[in-house]
CSV table of C-alpha atoms and ligand atoms in Angstrom, one decimal:
chain,number,residue,atom,x,y,z
A,141,MET,CA,163.7,49.3,126.7
A,142,ALA,CA,166.6,46.7,127.2
A,143,LEU,CA,167.1,46.2,130.9
A,144,SER,CA,170.5,45.4,132.4
A,145,LEU,CA,170.8,43.3,135.5
A,146,ALA,CA,173.7,43.2,138.3
A,147,ILE,CA,173.7,40.6,141.1
A,148,ASN,CA,176.4,40.9,143.6
A,149,ASP,CA,177.4,38.2,146.2
A,150,LEU,CA,173.9,36.7,146.5
A,151,ASP,CA,172.9,34.0,149.0
A,152,ALA,CA,169.6,32.3,148.9
A,153,GLY,CA,167.9,29.1,150.0
A,154,TYR,CA,165.0,27.4,151.3
A,155,GLY,CA,165.2,27.2,155.0
A,156,ALA,CA,168.0,25.0,156.0
A,157,VAL,CA,169.0,24.5,152.3
A,158,LYS,CA,171.4,27.0,150.9
A,159,ALA,CA,170.9,27.0,147.1
A,160,LEU,CA,173.1,30.1,146.2
A,161,ARG,CA,176.2,31.3,148.1
A,162,GLY,CA,178.0,34.4,147.0
A,163,VAL,CA,176.6,34.5,143.2
A,164,THR,CA,177.9,37.6,141.3
A,165,LEU,CA,176.5,37.9,137.7
A,166,HIS,CA,175.9,40.7,135.4
A,167,VAL,CA,173.9,41.0,132.0
A,168,GLU,CA,174.4,44.1,130.3
A,169,ALA,CA,171.7,45.6,128.1
A,170,GLY,CA,171.0,43.7,124.9
A,171,GLU,CA,173.4,40.7,126.2
A,172,THR,CA,172.4,37.1,126.4
A,173,VAL,CA,174.1,35.5,129.4
A,174,ALA,CA,173.9,31.5,129.8
A,175,LEU,CA,173.7,30.1,133.3
A,176,LEU,CA,175.2,26.5,133.0
A,177,GLY,CA,175.6,23.5,135.5
A,178,THR,CA,174.0,20.1,136.2
A,179,ASN,CA,170.7,19.7,138.0
A,180,GLY,CA,170.2,20.9,141.7
A,181,ASN,CA,173.1,23.6,141.3
A,182,GLY,CA,171.0,26.8,141.8
A,183,LYS,CA,170.1,27.9,138.5
A,184,SER,CA,166.4,27.9,138.9
A,185,THR,CA,166.7,29.4,142.0
A,186,LEU,CA,168.8,32.4,140.8
A,187,MET,CA,166.2,33.3,138.2
A,188,LYS,CA,163.4,32.9,140.9
A,189,CYS,CA,165.2,35.5,142.7
A,190,VAL,CA,165.4,37.8,139.9
A,191,ALA,CA,161.6,37.4,139.5
A,192,GLY,CA,161.1,38.1,143.2
A,193,LEU,CA,159.8,34.8,143.8
A,194,VAL,CA,162.7,33.5,146.0
A,195,ARG,CA,163.9,36.3,148.5
A,196,PRO,CA,167.9,36.4,148.9
A,197,THR,CA,169.2,36.4,152.4
A,198,ARG,CA,172.3,38.3,151.6
A,199,GLY,CA,174.0,40.5,148.7
A,200,SER,CA,172.3,42.8,146.0
A,201,MET,CA,170.4,42.6,142.8
A,202,SER,CA,169.6,45.8,140.7
A,203,LEU,CA,167.9,46.2,137.4
A,204,THR,CA,168.7,49.2,135.3
A,205,LEU,CA,165.9,50.8,133.1
A,206,ASP,CA,166.8,54.1,131.2
A,207,GLY,CA,169.6,54.8,133.6
A,208,VAL,CA,167.5,54.3,136.5
A,209,ALA,CA,168.5,51.5,139.2
A,210,HIS,CA,165.8,49.5,140.9
A,211,ASP,CA,166.7,47.4,143.8
A,212,LEU,CA,165.0,44.1,143.0
A,213,THR,CA,165.5,42.7,146.7
A,214,ARG,CA,162.7,45.3,147.7
A,215,LEU,CA,160.3,44.7,144.9
A,216,SER,CA,157.2,42.5,144.9
A,217,THR,CA,157.1,39.9,141.8
A,218,GLU,CA,154.6,42.1,140.3
A,219,ALA,CA,156.3,45.3,140.5
A,220,ILE,CA,159.3,43.4,138.7
A,221,VAL,CA,157.0,42.2,136.1
A,222,ASP,CA,156.0,45.8,135.5
A,223,LEU,CA,159.5,47.0,134.9
A,224,GLY,CA,159.7,44.5,132.1
A,225,VAL,CA,161.1,41.2,133.4
A,226,ALA,CA,159.3,38.2,131.9
A,227,MET,CA,160.1,34.9,133.0
A,228,VAL,CA,159.6,31.6,130.8
A,229,PRO,CA,159.7,29.2,133.6
A,230,GLU,CA,160.8,25.6,133.7
A,231,GLY,CA,158.1,23.1,132.7
A,232,ARG,CA,156.3,26.1,131.0
A,233,ARG,CA,153.5,26.6,133.5
A,234,LEU,CA,150.9,27.5,130.9
A,235,PHE,CA,147.0,27.4,131.7
A,236,PRO,CA,146.0,24.4,130.4
A,237,ARG,CA,142.2,25.1,130.3
A,238,LEU,CA,142.7,28.5,128.6
A,239,THR,CA,143.2,28.9,124.9
A,240,VAL,CA,146.4,30.1,123.1
A,241,LYS,CA,145.0,33.5,122.7
A,242,GLU,CA,143.8,33.7,126.4
A,243,ASN,CA,147.4,32.6,127.5
A,244,LEU,CA,149.1,35.3,125.5
A,245,MET,CA,146.6,37.9,126.6
A,246,LEU,CA,147.7,37.1,130.2
A,247,GLY,CA,151.1,38.0,129.2
A,248,ALA,CA,150.1,41.1,127.5
A,249,PHE,CA,148.7,42.3,130.7
A,250,ARG,CA,151.5,44.2,132.1
A,251,LYS,CA,150.8,47.7,132.7
A,252,ALA,CA,153.3,49.2,130.5
A,253,ALA,CA,152.4,46.8,127.6
A,254,ARG,CA,148.7,47.1,127.7
A,255,GLN,CA,148.3,50.1,125.4
A,256,ASN,CA,150.1,48.1,122.7
A,257,ILE,CA,148.7,44.7,123.0
A,258,ASP,CA,148.2,44.2,119.2
A,259,ARG,CA,151.9,45.1,118.5
A,260,ASN,CA,153.0,42.8,121.3
A,261,LEU,CA,150.8,40.0,120.2
A,262,ALA,CA,152.0,40.5,116.8
A,263,LEU,CA,155.7,40.0,117.8
A,264,ALA,CA,154.5,36.7,119.5
A,265,PHE,CA,153.1,35.7,116.1
A,266,GLU,CA,155.9,36.9,114.1
A,267,THR,CA,158.5,34.7,116.4
A,268,PHE,CA,156.3,31.6,116.3
A,269,PRO,CA,154.0,31.7,113.3
A,270,ALA,CA,152.7,28.3,114.3
A,271,LEU,CA,151.0,29.9,117.0
A,272,GLN,CA,148.7,31.9,114.7
A,273,GLY,CA,146.6,29.2,113.5
A,274,LEU,CA,146.3,27.6,117.2
A,275,GLN,CA,144.7,30.7,118.6
A,276,GLY,CA,141.4,28.9,119.6
A,277,GLN,CA,143.0,25.9,120.9
A,278,LEU,CA,143.3,24.8,124.7
A,279,ALA,CA,146.9,25.1,125.7
A,280,GLY,CA,146.4,21.7,127.4
A,281,THR,CA,146.2,19.9,124.1
A,282,LEU,CA,149.0,21.5,122.4
A,283,SER,CA,152.3,19.4,121.7
A,284,GLY,CA,155.4,19.8,123.7
A,285,GLY,CA,157.1,22.0,121.1
A,286,GLN,CA,153.9,24.2,120.6
A,287,GLN,CA,153.7,24.7,124.2
A,288,GLN,CA,157.1,25.8,124.7
A,289,MET,CA,156.7,28.3,121.9
A,290,LEU,CA,153.5,29.3,123.6
A,291,ALA,CA,155.3,29.9,127.0
A,292,ILE,CA,157.9,32.0,125.1
A,293,GLY,CA,155.4,33.9,123.1
A,294,ARG,CA,153.4,34.8,126.3
A,295,ALA,CA,156.6,36.4,127.5
A,296,LEU,CA,156.8,38.4,124.3
A,297,ALA,CA,153.5,39.4,124.8
A,298,ALA,CA,154.5,41.6,127.9
A,299,ASN,CA,157.2,43.3,125.6
A,300,PRO,CA,159.8,42.6,128.1
A,301,GLY,CA,163.2,44.4,128.4
A,302,LEU,CA,164.7,41.2,130.1
A,303,ILE,CA,163.5,37.6,129.5
A,304,LEU,CA,164.5,34.8,131.8
A,305,LEU,CA,164.4,31.5,129.9
A,306,ASP,CA,164.5,28.4,132.2
A,307,GLU,CA,165.6,25.3,130.2
A,308,PRO,CA,163.4,26.1,127.0
A,309,LEU,CA,164.7,23.2,125.1
A,310,GLU,CA,163.7,20.5,127.9
A,311,GLY,CA,161.9,17.6,126.4
A,312,LEU,CA,161.8,19.1,122.6
A,313,ALA,CA,162.3,16.9,119.7
A,314,PRO,CA,165.5,18.1,118.1
A,315,SER,CA,163.6,19.9,115.0
A,316,VAL,CA,161.6,21.7,117.4
A,317,ALA,CA,164.4,22.7,119.7
A,318,LEU,CA,166.2,24.0,116.5
A,319,ASN,CA,162.8,26.6,116.0
A,320,VAL,CA,163.1,27.5,119.6
A,321,GLU,CA,166.9,28.4,119.3
A,322,ASP,CA,166.1,30.4,116.0
A,323,ALA,CA,163.4,32.3,117.9
A,324,ILE,CA,166.2,33.1,120.8
A,325,LEU,CA,168.5,34.2,118.0
A,326,ALA,CA,165.9,36.4,116.7
A,327,LEU,CA,165.2,38.0,120.2
A,328,LYS,CA,168.8,38.5,120.6
A,329,GLU,CA,169.0,40.3,117.1
A,330,ARG,CA,166.3,42.7,118.4
A,331,GLY,CA,168.5,43.5,121.3
A,332,THR,CA,166.5,41.8,124.2
A,333,THR,CA,168.5,41.2,127.1
A,334,MET,CA,168.3,37.5,128.1
A,335,LEU,CA,169.4,35.2,130.9
A,336,LEU,CA,169.2,31.6,129.6
A,337,VAL,CA,169.5,28.4,131.6
A,338,GLU,CA,169.9,25.4,129.3
A,339,HIS,CA,170.8,21.8,130.1
A,340,ASN,CA,171.9,21.7,126.3
A,341,SER,CA,175.3,23.7,126.9
A,342,GLU,CA,176.1,23.5,123.3
A,343,MET,CA,173.2,25.2,122.2
A,344,ALA,CA,173.5,27.7,125.1
A,345,LEU,CA,177.2,28.6,124.0
A,346,ARG,CA,176.0,28.7,120.5
A,347,VAL,CA,173.4,31.7,121.3
A,348,ALA,CA,175.2,33.5,124.4
A,349,ASP,CA,177.5,36.1,124.5
A,350,ARG,CA,179.0,35.1,127.9
A,351,ALA,CA,178.2,32.2,130.4
A,352,SER,CA,178.7,31.4,133.9
A,353,ILE,CA,178.7,27.7,135.4
A,354,LEU,CA,176.9,27.2,138.6
A,355,GLU,CA,178.1,24.5,141.1
A,356,LEU,CA,176.6,23.9,144.5
A,357,GLY,CA,175.2,27.4,144.4
A,358,THR,CA,178.6,29.0,143.6
A,359,VAL,CA,179.8,30.4,140.4
A,360,VAL,CA,182.7,28.2,139.6
A,361,ALA,CA,183.6,29.6,136.0
A,362,SER,CA,182.5,32.3,133.6
A,363,GLY,CA,183.6,33.9,130.6
A,364,THR,CA,182.9,34.5,126.9
A,365,ALA,CA,180.7,31.8,125.1
A,366,ALA,CA,184.0,31.3,122.8
A,367,GLU,CA,186.1,30.7,125.9
A,368,LEU,CA,183.9,28.3,127.5
A,369,SER,CA,183.3,26.3,124.4
A,370,ALA,CA,187.1,26.0,123.8
A,371,ASP,CA,187.9,24.7,127.4
A,372,THR,CA,186.7,21.0,126.8
A,373,ALA,CA,188.3,20.0,130.3
A,374,LEU,CA,186.0,22.6,132.0
A,375,VAL,CA,183.0,21.5,129.9
A,376,HIS,CA,183.5,17.7,130.8
A,377,ARG,CA,184.0,18.5,134.3
A,378,TYR,CA,180.8,20.6,135.0
A,379,LEU,CA,178.5,20.1,132.4
A,380,ALA,CA,178.6,16.1,132.3
A,381,VAL,CA,178.6,16.1,128.4
B,163,ADP,N1,161.1,24.9,146.8
B,163,ADP,C1,162.3,24.1,147.3
B,163,ADP,N2,162.4,23.6,148.7
B,163,ADP,C2,163.4,23.2,149.1
B,163,ADP,N3,164.6,23.1,148.4
B,163,ADP,C3,164.6,23.5,147.1
B,163,ADP,C4,163.3,23.8,146.4
B,163,ADP,N4,163.5,24.3,145.1
B,163,ADP,C5,164.9,24.0,145.0
B,163,ADP,N5,165.6,23.5,146.1
B,163,ADP,C6,166.7,22.8,146.3
B,163,ADP,O1,167.9,24.0,146.0
B,163,ADP,C7,168.9,23.7,145.3
B,163,ADP,C8,169.0,24.3,144.0
B,163,ADP,O2,167.8,23.8,143.1
B,163,ADP,P1,167.4,24.6,141.6
B,163,ADP,O3,167.7,26.0,141.9
B,163,ADP,O4,166.2,24.2,141.3
B,163,ADP,O5,168.7,24.0,140.9
B,163,ADP,P2,168.9,23.8,139.2
B,163,ADP,O6,167.9,24.8,138.8
B,163,ADP,O7,170.0,24.2,138.8
B,163,ADP,O8,168.5,22.4,139.0
B,163,ADP,C9,168.6,22.1,145.1
B,163,ADP,O9,169.5,21.6,146.1
B,163,ADP,C10,167.3,21.9,145.3
B,163,ADP,O10,167.0,20.6,145.9
B,164,MG,MG1,166.2,24.4,137.2
């Protein structure tokens, strides 16, 4: 079920703005890779490329599922979701006027996940027990922490093979951030492949196996999480901590 992702020499942008230049990044099945860098360096753009929301202008991207490679540059967002990619976007993007349950059901709608809706919803509730009692509540009335749990829960309801997490700790109080970090660790234990963008590089390097740092759309450093954590000069130079 776990997916692997191979991105090679990717360029992407928005008209005249070149957001990614020659990015190469691999995420093996079951691996968690952190994508680090300060604001405006192309992290979200890379995730949007994987999700089919931004089209690269050069390079290749493929997703391997059960030994079969799929060319992501040729697939629609819908087809990419159907392969098992779930994105937890920056800013959560919930449906505020729908209930918690309805938001989760929208996640659960992926074709391959539909026959196991109960099991997939159970995974969301198992990961975030706090959501269970909030099922009837409108998403727009939840606290920031509850909304983030719902955003991740909605991705889990799709029974994904690859989760793209864009700044999951953004705006969360430290105690809630720890809940979310624990949930990410639990997903890792389950063998879910994850690409994690996080401003909190300490947390990202705690949970990731490997990490890459993006600056001006280019990978300027990559290594195991332990190697990058130990390189304080590098962390100070690129991560502004
Ligand atoms: N929709 C857009 N239109 C034009 N430029 C954009 C758009 N989204 C992002 N950019 C630009 O692309 C670059 C990378 O942005 P982004 O991928 O959001 O960076 P990060 O997630 O690392 O903060 C920035 O220069 C940003 O201003
Ligand atoms: Mg971003």
